[in-house]
mmCIF file of C-alpha atoms in Angstrom:
data_model
loop_
_atom_site.group_PDB
_atom_site.id
_atom_site.type_symbol
_atom_site.label_atom_id
_atom_site.label_comp_id
_atom_site.label_asym_id
_atom_site.label_seq_id
_atom_site.Cartn_x
_atom_site.Cartn_y
_atom_site.Cartn_z
ATOM 1 C CA MET N 1 64.240 107.143 90.497
ATOM 2 C CA ARG N 2 63.129 104.307 88.307
ATOM 3 C CA GLY N 3 63.715 102.748 84.951
ATOM 4 C CA GLY N 4 66.653 101.878 82.727
ATOM 5 C CA GLU N 5 70.201 101.595 83.911
ATOM 6 C CA GLY N 6 72.499 104.565 83.635
ATOM 7 C CA ARG N 7 75.622 106.030 85.058
ATOM 8 C CA GLY N 8 75.435 108.902 87.442
ATOM 9 C CA GLY N 9 78.588 110.932 87.197
ATOM 10 C CA GLY N 10 80.844 108.188 88.478
ATOM 11 C CA ARG N 11 78.759 107.584 91.591
ATOM 12 C CA GLY N 12 77.541 104.170 90.501
ATOM 13 C CA ARG N 13 74.520 102.832 88.670
ATOM 14 C CA ARG N 14 71.059 104.236 89.199
ATOM 15 C CA ARG N 15 67.678 103.933 87.580
ATOM 16 C CA VAL N 16 66.272 106.991 85.863
ATOM 17 C CA PHE N 17 63.685 105.734 83.374
ATOM 18 C CA ALA N 18 61.440 102.704 83.202
ATOM 19 C CA GLY N 19 61.872 100.713 79.989
ATOM 20 C CA ASP N 20 58.782 102.185 78.342
ATOM 21 C CA GLU N 21 59.933 105.682 79.325
ATOM 22 C CA LEU N 22 63.391 105.186 77.840
ATOM 23 C CA ARG N 23 61.767 103.927 74.629
ATOM 24 C CA LEU N 24 59.810 107.176 74.384
ATOM 25 C CA VAL N 25 62.886 109.321 75.120
ATOM 26 C CA LEU N 26 64.954 107.524 72.482
ATOM 27 C CA LEU N 27 62.105 107.709 69.990
ATOM 28 C CA ALA N 28 61.684 111.444 70.599
ATOM 29 C CA LEU N 29 65.399 112.049 70.087
ATOM 30 C CA ILE N 30 65.374 109.996 66.886
ATOM 31 C CA ALA N 31 62.340 111.997 65.727
ATOM 32 C CA ASP N 32 64.487 115.158 66.034
ATOM 33 C CA LYS N 33 67.024 113.643 63.637
ATOM 34 C CA PRO N 34 68.288 110.195 62.664
ATOM 35 C CA ARG N 35 70.780 108.934 65.239
ATOM 36 C CA HIS N 36 72.896 105.960 66.147
ATOM 37 C CA GLY N 37 73.081 104.403 69.623
ATOM 38 C CA TYR N 38 76.198 106.162 70.839
ATOM 39 C CA ASP N 39 74.829 109.507 69.667
ATOM 40 C CA LEU N 40 71.676 108.890 71.713
ATOM 41 C CA ILE N 41 73.733 108.120 74.823
ATOM 42 C CA ARG N 42 75.805 111.288 74.347
ATOM 43 C CA GLU N 43 72.697 113.423 73.722
ATOM 44 C CA ILE N 44 71.021 112.248 76.922
ATOM 45 C CA GLU N 45 74.226 112.776 78.874
ATOM 46 C CA GLU N 46 74.539 116.289 77.432
ATOM 47 C CA ARG N 47 70.916 117.180 78.206
ATOM 48 C CA THR N 48 71.403 116.102 81.814
ATOM 49 C CA GLY N 49 74.670 117.936 82.239
ATOM 50 C CA GLY N 50 76.447 114.633 82.735
ATOM 51 C CA ALA N 51 74.096 113.532 85.516
ATOM 52 C CA TYR N 52 72.829 110.529 83.550
ATOM 53 C CA ALA N 53 73.813 108.493 80.530
ATOM 54 C CA PRO N 54 72.022 105.244 79.796
ATOM 55 C CA SER N 55 74.323 102.284 79.364
ATOM 56 C CA PRO N 56 74.858 100.724 75.944
ATOM 57 C CA GLY N 57 73.480 97.517 77.479
ATOM 58 C CA VAL N 58 70.122 99.240 77.812
ATOM 59 C CA VAL N 59 70.134 101.506 74.757
ATOM 60 C CA TYR N 60 70.985 98.965 72.052
ATOM 61 C CA PRO N 61 68.362 96.380 73.077
ATOM 62 C CA THR N 62 65.826 99.219 73.298
ATOM 63 C CA LEU N 63 66.704 100.290 69.745
ATOM 64 C CA THR N 64 66.237 96.693 68.596
ATOM 65 C CA LEU N 65 62.838 96.611 70.300
ATOM 66 C CA LEU N 66 61.821 99.936 68.716
ATOM 67 C CA ALA N 67 62.821 98.528 65.314
ATOM 68 C CA ASP N 68 60.853 95.334 65.992
ATOM 69 C CA MET N 69 57.846 97.508 66.883
ATOM 70 C CA ASP N 70 58.310 99.321 63.533
ATOM 71 C CA HIS N 71 58.788 102.654 65.356
ATOM 72 C CA ILE N 72 62.260 103.163 63.908
ATOM 73 C CA ALA N 73 64.070 101.850 60.849
ATOM 74 C CA GLU N 74 67.719 101.502 60.037
ATOM 75 C CA GLN N 75 69.019 103.945 57.428
ATOM 76 C CA ALA N 76 72.039 103.736 55.203
ATOM 77 C CA ALA N 77 75.016 105.168 57.067
ATOM 78 C CA GLU N 78 78.743 105.509 56.657
ATOM 79 C CA GLY N 79 80.804 103.099 58.692
ATOM 80 C CA ALA N 80 79.646 100.276 60.910
ATOM 81 C CA LYS N 81 77.245 102.288 63.076
ATOM 82 C CA LYS N 82 73.541 101.690 62.560
ATOM 83 C CA LEU N 83 71.664 104.942 61.960
ATOM 84 C CA TYR N 84 68.017 104.933 62.950
ATOM 85 C CA ALA N 85 65.173 107.155 61.728
ATOM 86 C CA ILE N 86 61.616 107.361 62.949
ATOM 87 C CA THR N 87 58.870 105.631 60.951
ATOM 88 C CA PRO N 88 55.278 106.769 60.468
ATOM 89 C CA ALA N 89 54.245 104.257 63.157
ATOM 90 C CA GLY N 90 56.831 105.776 65.485
ATOM 91 C CA GLU N 91 55.549 109.285 64.773
ATOM 92 C CA ALA N 92 52.007 108.126 65.541
ATOM 93 C CA HIS N 93 53.191 106.530 68.800
ATOM 94 C CA LEU N 94 54.928 109.773 69.808
ATOM 95 C CA ALA N 95 51.793 111.763 68.993
ATOM 96 C CA GLU N 96 49.660 109.403 71.097
ATOM 97 C CA ASN N 97 52.056 109.866 74.013
ATOM 98 C CA ALA N 98 52.902 113.536 73.502
ATOM 99 C CA GLU N 99 52.087 114.542 77.091
ATOM 100 C CA GLU N 100 54.270 111.811 78.586
ATOM 101 C CA VAL N 101 57.081 112.586 76.126
ATOM 102 C CA ALA N 102 56.986 116.240 77.198
ATOM 103 C CA GLN N 103 57.183 115.183 80.865
ATOM 104 C CA LEU N 104 60.093 112.831 80.182
ATOM 105 C CA MET N 105 62.032 115.454 78.251
ATOM 106 C CA GLY N 106 61.314 117.853 81.103
ATOM 107 C CA ARG N 107 62.757 115.278 83.494
ATOM 108 C CA LEU N 108 65.957 115.195 81.419
ATOM 109 C CA ALA N 109 66.212 118.977 81.612
ATOM 110 C CA GLU N 110 65.526 118.918 85.366
ATOM 111 C CA LEU N 111 68.327 116.399 85.901
ATOM 112 C CA GLY N 112 70.645 118.832 84.144
ATOM 113 C CA THR N 113 69.438 121.728 86.276
ATOM 114 C CA GLN N 114 69.861 119.723 89.494
ATOM 115 C CA ARG N 115 73.342 118.659 88.417
ATOM 116 C CA GLU N 116 74.308 122.255 87.709
ATOM 117 C CA LYS N 117 73.050 123.379 91.122
ATOM 118 C CA SER N 118 74.714 120.539 92.992
ATOM 119 C CA ASP N 119 78.043 120.469 91.173
ATOM 120 C CA ARG N 120 80.163 122.024 93.855
ATOM 121 C CA SER N 121 83.264 119.964 93.178
ATOM 122 C CA PRO N 122 85.579 123.015 92.938
ATOM 123 C CA VAL N 123 84.446 124.056 96.435
ATOM 124 C CA ARG N 124 85.011 120.545 97.785
ATOM 125 C CA ARG N 125 88.452 120.481 96.173
ATOM 126 C CA ALA N 126 89.375 123.836 97.743
ATOM 127 C CA MET N 127 88.141 122.673 101.157
ATOM 128 C CA GLY N 128 90.242 119.536 100.830
ATOM 129 C CA ASN N 129 93.277 121.623 99.905
ATOM 130 C CA LEU N 130 92.739 123.819 102.968
ATOM 131 C CA LYS N 131 92.384 120.798 105.240
ATOM 132 C CA MET N 132 95.580 119.225 103.878
ATOM 133 C CA ALA N 133 97.533 122.485 104.221
ATOM 134 C CA VAL N 134 96.350 122.988 107.805
ATOM 135 C CA MET N 135 97.079 119.390 108.798
ATOM 136 C CA GLN N 136 100.538 119.478 107.233
ATOM 137 C CA ARG N 137 101.379 122.759 108.946
ATOM 138 C CA LEU N 138 100.107 121.559 112.327
ATOM 139 C CA ASN N 139 102.220 118.396 112.015
ATOM 140 C CA ASP N 140 105.409 120.426 111.544
ATOM 141 C CA ASP N 141 107.751 120.333 114.533
ATOM 142 C CA ASP N 142 108.102 124.133 114.734
ATOM 143 C CA VAL N 143 104.365 124.904 115.222
ATOM 144 C CA ASP N 144 103.783 126.810 118.444
ATOM 145 C CA GLN N 145 100.612 128.204 119.989
ATOM 146 C CA GLU N 146 101.049 131.521 118.188
ATOM 147 C CA THR N 147 101.135 129.771 114.799
ATOM 148 C CA ALA N 148 98.111 127.646 115.712
ATOM 149 C CA HIS N 149 96.181 130.791 116.724
ATOM 150 C CA ALA N 150 97.193 132.470 113.441
ATOM 151 C CA ILE N 151 95.788 129.488 111.508
ATOM 152 C CA VAL N 152 92.548 129.714 113.495
ATOM 153 C CA ASP N 153 92.293 133.452 112.714
ATOM 154 C CA ILE N 154 92.768 132.798 108.966
ATOM 155 C CA ILE N 155 90.106 130.061 108.920
ATOM 156 C CA ASP N 156 87.649 132.161 110.957
ATOM 157 C CA ALA N 157 88.199 135.169 108.662
ATOM 158 C CA ALA N 158 87.556 132.985 105.592
ATOM 159 C CA ALA N 159 84.359 131.635 107.198
ATOM 160 C CA ARG N 160 83.103 135.169 107.834
ATOM 161 C CA LYS N 161 83.780 136.145 104.224
ATOM 162 C CA VAL N 162 81.896 133.099 102.936
ATOM 163 C CA GLU N 163 78.926 133.910 105.181
ATOM 164 C CA ARG N 164 78.732 137.445 103.698
ATOM 165 C CA ILE N 165 78.723 136.295 100.053
#
């Protein structure tokens, strides 16, 4: 993948969007409703099912650039957070790049779909539990061949059940 920095579900940093692509994604999200930086990060993370969240070190400079380009403008907001809204120039830029914006938003949705399909952590956890239980039982002093064969039978029966699902 390419582009801006982000975090990938605790598996380290990875690139998902090029700088110009992230600008369009942020602009499109701001066009939906005025947002602040942290809200944009959370929205992207939510749309990807947690698979990707751009870092604040990428989002905030991008917001500054979008403001410098007159694509967004700061609005009055409660608290210290800067709230950004799209400008007419930003709307025109989105319209000019509507096809690319649609592809980028589709990419966000696809990341979420892939994450949903590949999130098998409960299965991995259960497999780890089984491995630990088997290893602990086999390390007990009172394990004889009959017990070992019983463990094998249980594991083989579980494998057959999984294959039939």
